[in-house]
Tab-separated table of C-alpha atoms in Angstrom:
chain	number	residue	atom	x	y	z
A	275	MET	CA	-20.227	-11.280	-4.387
A	276	SER	CA	-20.709	-7.635	-5.355
A	277	ARG	CA	-18.426	-5.222	-3.535
A	278	THR	CA	-20.025	-2.381	-1.600
A	279	VAL	CA	-18.665	1.117	-2.064
A	280	PRO	CA	-18.788	2.721	1.404
A	281	SER	CA	-20.878	5.826	2.043
A	282	SER	CA	-21.147	8.018	5.122
A	283	VAL	CA	-24.847	8.463	4.335
A	284	LYS	CA	-27.176	5.878	5.893
A	285	ASN	CA	-30.315	6.418	3.792
A	286	PRO	CA	-30.258	3.829	0.948
A	287	GLU	CA	-32.671	5.812	-1.212
A	288	LYS	CA	-30.571	8.956	-0.864
A	289	ILE	CA	-27.436	6.980	-1.739
A	290	ARG	CA	-29.112	5.574	-4.863
A	291	GLU	CA	-30.388	8.981	-5.941
A	292	ARG	CA	-27.090	10.823	-5.461
A	293	ARG	CA	-25.015	8.058	-7.008
A	294	ASP	CA	-27.281	8.118	-10.042
A	295	GLN	CA	-26.433	11.806	-10.421
A	296	ILE	CA	-22.722	11.141	-9.958
A	297	ILE	CA	-22.676	8.214	-12.419
A	298	GLU	CA	-24.582	10.121	-15.099
A	299	ALA	CA	-22.203	13.072	-14.855
A	300	ALA	CA	-19.125	10.840	-14.775
A	301	VAL	CA	-20.146	8.883	-17.878
A	302	GLN	CA	-20.401	12.065	-19.921
A	303	LEU	CA	-17.091	13.438	-18.661
A	304	PHE	CA	-15.207	10.150	-19.023
A	305	ARG	CA	-16.428	9.911	-22.622
A	306	GLU	CA	-15.335	13.461	-23.402
A	307	LYS	CA	-12.055	13.691	-21.476
A	308	GLY	CA	-11.132	10.210	-20.323
A	309	PHE	CA	-10.858	8.977	-16.761
A	310	HIS	CA	-7.443	10.421	-15.931
A	311	LYS	CA	-8.138	13.918	-17.277
A	312	THR	CA	-11.457	14.194	-15.457
A	313	THR	CA	-11.339	15.555	-11.909
A	314	THR	CA	-13.694	14.706	-9.079
A	315	ARG	CA	-14.448	18.416	-8.803
A	316	GLU	CA	-15.659	18.415	-12.427
A	317	ILE	CA	-17.856	15.381	-11.738
A	318	ALA	CA	-19.291	17.118	-8.680
A	319	LYS	CA	-20.098	20.270	-10.644
A	320	ALA	CA	-21.705	18.336	-13.517
A	321	SER	CA	-23.783	16.293	-11.073
A	322	GLY	CA	-25.053	19.360	-9.219
A	323	LEU	CA	-23.295	18.440	-5.985
A	324	SER	CA	-20.503	20.046	-4.039
A	325	ASN	CA	-17.110	18.369	-4.044
A	326	GLY	CA	-17.554	17.568	-0.353
A	327	ALA	CA	-20.988	16.075	-0.975
A	328	VAL	CA	-19.592	13.672	-3.591
A	329	TYR	CA	-17.206	12.264	-0.988
A	330	GLU	CA	-20.183	11.442	1.243
A	331	TYR	CA	-21.214	8.847	-1.366
A	332	VAL	CA	-17.858	7.588	-2.696
A	333	ARG	CA	-14.290	7.509	-1.438
A	334	SER	CA	-12.447	8.211	-4.672
A	335	LYS	CA	-12.637	8.718	-8.426
A	336	GLU	CA	-11.846	4.990	-8.785
A	337	ASP	CA	-15.035	4.234	-6.833
A	338	ILE	CA	-16.948	6.325	-9.352
A	339	LEU	CA	-15.390	4.463	-12.278
A	340	TYR	CA	-16.280	1.156	-10.611
A	341	LEU	CA	-19.915	2.248	-10.191
A	342	VAL	CA	-19.991	3.405	-13.821
A	343	CYS	CA	-18.696	0.028	-15.057
A	344	LYS	CA	-21.149	-1.865	-12.853
A	345	ARG	CA	-24.041	0.228	-14.138
A	346	ILE	CA	-23.120	-0.281	-17.796
A	347	HIS	CA	-22.623	-4.039	-17.460
A	348	SER	CA	-25.879	-4.383	-15.551
A	349	SER	CA	-27.746	-2.478	-18.242
A	350	VAL	CA	-26.252	-4.597	-21.046
A	351	GLU	CA	-27.153	-7.854	-19.290
A	352	GLU	CA	-30.663	-6.726	-18.334
A	353	GLN	CA	-31.436	-5.558	-21.859
A	354	LEU	CA	-30.120	-8.784	-23.369
A	355	ARG	CA	-32.116	-10.981	-20.996
A	356	SER	CA	-35.283	-8.957	-21.577
A	357	ARG	CA	-35.002	-9.602	-25.320
A	358	LEU	CA	-34.355	-13.344	-25.194
A	359	SER	CA	-36.673	-15.492	-27.307
A	360	GLU	CA	-38.728	-18.413	-26.001
A	361	HIS	CA	-38.705	-20.244	-29.338
A	362	ALA	CA	-38.775	-24.032	-29.045
A	363	ARG	CA	-35.527	-24.637	-30.959
A	364	GLY	CA	-32.190	-23.817	-29.400
A	365	ALA	CA	-30.634	-22.637	-32.666
A	366	THR	CA	-33.413	-20.108	-33.186
A	367	ARG	CA	-33.125	-18.872	-29.602
A	368	LEU	CA	-29.386	-18.450	-30.169
A	369	LYS	CA	-29.903	-16.487	-33.384
A	370	HIS	CA	-32.446	-14.201	-31.730
A	371	ALA	CA	-30.078	-13.701	-28.782
A	372	MET	CA	-27.216	-12.731	-31.100
A	373	GLU	CA	-29.412	-10.198	-32.875
A	374	ALA	CA	-30.615	-8.864	-29.529
A	375	PHE	CA	-27.069	-8.553	-28.194
A	376	PHE	CA	-25.826	-6.807	-31.315
A	377	GLY	CA	-28.741	-4.395	-30.948
A	378	VAL	CA	-27.765	-3.654	-27.347
A	379	VAL	CA	-24.164	-3.039	-28.457
A	380	GLU	CA	-25.396	-0.565	-31.079
A	381	LEU	CA	-27.533	1.191	-28.476
A	382	MET	CA	-24.741	1.317	-25.862
A	383	LYS	CA	-21.648	1.401	-28.072
A	384	ASN	CA	-20.170	4.501	-26.442
A	385	ASP	CA	-20.661	3.096	-22.944
A	386	ILE	CA	-19.153	-0.278	-23.895
A	387	LEU	CA	-16.151	1.448	-25.435
A	388	LEU	CA	-15.775	3.519	-22.264
A	389	ILE	CA	-15.475	0.394	-20.113
A	390	TYR	CA	-12.745	-1.080	-22.276
A	391	GLN	CA	-10.797	2.145	-22.462
A	392	GLU	CA	-10.928	2.995	-18.768
A	393	SER	CA	-11.498	-0.151	-16.674
A	394	LYS	CA	-7.727	-0.784	-16.602
A	395	SER	CA	-7.547	2.125	-14.138
A	396	LEU	CA	-9.584	0.233	-11.544
A	397	PRO	CA	-7.928	-1.282	-8.471
A	398	ARG	CA	-7.318	-4.987	-9.035
A	399	GLU	CA	-10.132	-6.231	-6.802
A	400	PHE	CA	-12.651	-3.972	-8.553
A	401	LEU	CA	-11.370	-4.954	-11.981
A	402	ARG	CA	-11.837	-8.642	-11.179
A	403	GLU	CA	-15.485	-8.029	-10.398
A	404	VAL	CA	-16.045	-5.953	-13.531
A	405	LEU	CA	-14.572	-8.827	-15.558
A	406	ARG	CA	-16.928	-11.246	-13.794
A	407	ASP	CA	-19.831	-9.027	-14.837
A	408	GLU	CA	-18.606	-9.288	-18.419
A	409	GLU	CA	-18.669	-13.066	-18.113
A	410	ALA	CA	-22.354	-13.006	-17.126
A	411	VAL	CA	-23.256	-12.113	-20.725
A	412	THR	CA	-20.956	-14.822	-22.072
A	413	LYS	CA	-22.695	-17.356	-19.812
A	414	VAL	CA	-26.025	-16.496	-21.447
A	415	PHE	CA	-24.598	-17.617	-24.783
A	416	GLU	CA	-22.947	-20.692	-23.286
A	417	ARG	CA	-26.340	-21.830	-21.990
A	418	LEU	CA	-27.991	-21.266	-25.362
A	419	LEU	CA	-25.251	-23.214	-27.132
A	420	VAL	CA	-25.649	-26.135	-24.725
A	421	GLU	CA	-29.411	-26.112	-25.264
A	422	GLY	CA	-29.001	-26.044	-29.040
A	423	ASN	CA	-26.605	-28.966	-28.901
A	424	ALA	CA	-29.015	-30.888	-26.689
A	425	ASP	CA	-31.986	-30.549	-29.064
A	426	GLY	CA	-29.890	-31.228	-32.165
A	427	SER	CA	-30.375	-27.826	-33.788
A	428	LEU	CA	-26.658	-27.020	-33.273
A	429	ALA	CA	-23.600	-29.201	-33.796
A	430	LEU	CA	-20.671	-28.138	-31.634
A	431	ALA	CA	-18.035	-30.142	-29.819
A	432	PRO	CA	-18.797	-29.606	-26.105
A	433	GLU	CA	-15.264	-28.368	-25.402
A	434	SER	CA	-15.680	-25.636	-28.038
A	435	ILE	CA	-18.791	-24.132	-26.444
A	436	PRO	CA	-16.997	-21.721	-24.047
A	437	ILE	CA	-14.784	-20.554	-26.918
A	438	MET	CA	-17.742	-19.998	-29.217
A	439	ALA	CA	-19.616	-18.081	-26.505
A	440	GLN	CA	-16.639	-15.741	-26.133
A	441	ASN	CA	-16.444	-15.403	-29.911
A	442	ILE	CA	-20.099	-14.334	-30.121
A	443	VAL	CA	-19.635	-11.639	-27.482
A	444	VAL	CA	-16.422	-10.279	-29.018
A	445	SER	CA	-17.981	-10.330	-32.509
A	446	GLY	CA	-20.817	-8.139	-31.269
A	447	GLN	CA	-18.540	-5.809	-29.335
A	448	MET	CA	-16.522	-5.270	-32.503
A	449	TRP	CA	-19.180	-2.740	-33.517
A	450	ALA	CA	-18.262	-0.654	-30.474
A	451	PHE	CA	-14.484	-1.121	-30.712
A	452	ARG	CA	-13.875	-0.941	-34.446
A	453	ARG	CA	-16.872	0.786	-35.998
A	454	TRP	CA	-14.452	3.384	-37.377
A	455	ALA	CA	-13.257	0.605	-39.716
A	456	PHE	CA	-16.755	-0.022	-41.103
A	457	ASP	CA	-17.090	3.180	-43.103
A	458	GLY	CA	-20.149	2.827	-45.325
A	459	VAL	CA	-21.324	-0.371	-43.604
A	460	ALA	CA	-24.784	-0.079	-42.052
A	461	PHE	CA	-25.338	-1.657	-38.650
A	462	GLU	CA	-28.019	-3.922	-40.141
A	463	GLN	CA	-25.492	-5.304	-42.626
A	464	PHE	CA	-22.900	-5.832	-39.888
A	465	CYS	CA	-25.470	-7.656	-37.770
A	466	SER	CA	-26.649	-9.846	-40.644
A	467	VAL	CA	-23.146	-10.887	-41.724
A	468	GLN	CA	-21.922	-11.583	-38.197
A	469	THR	CA	-25.024	-13.588	-37.315
A	470	ALA	CA	-24.810	-15.697	-40.482
A	471	MET	CA	-21.116	-16.481	-39.962
A	472	LEU	CA	-21.545	-17.332	-36.294
A	473	MET	CA	-24.589	-19.534	-36.853
A	474	GLN	CA	-22.703	-21.423	-39.546
A	475	ALA	CA	-19.750	-21.875	-37.184
A	476	CYS	CA	-22.160	-23.289	-34.592
A	477	GLY	CA	-23.397	-25.903	-37.047
A	478	ALA	CA	-26.923	-24.504	-37.031
A	479	VAL	CA	-29.611	-26.548	-38.747
A	480	ASP	CA	-32.222	-24.332	-40.451
A	481	ALA	CA	-32.209	-21.627	-37.753
């Protein structure tokens, strides 16, 4: 169940609008300065709100970080799901999903890196939920792997499916975490090599 960040404001539309402003400002500042070096007053100024007004919509800077992480994870999952293929063969759907996910990582690489750098500052109960959101993307790949196994276009031991799903997600996120190590490597090349290796590891048949 998603946790609710309390607000003293009762109008849901006003809460959504103001939190959008706060989140947008916070993302930019957290990228530039990091969570700990960014003050709530700076977030308020960048969002066009007074410091007091910010506290009408959140209780703390940790609440803001939580909302930022939730927003980023939601965007990643929504974009991945919107790009999923309806091809008849499970292996082909898996390949398309990998390519789609890698594309989302390229598009949101700075946001994904932000989560992994700063989510450790969340209170434990918030961190658990952010990690559950991360698992939602992994579950997409688990389902595709099961479907590919079922139609014979993939050949994986059932017990290896959760591990392979995690491997796919981490392999894509590598572009966000370690792109500094890929000097001279184009994203298209990274995507092609990763996809080929992962499909081979999944025992794909003519995907």
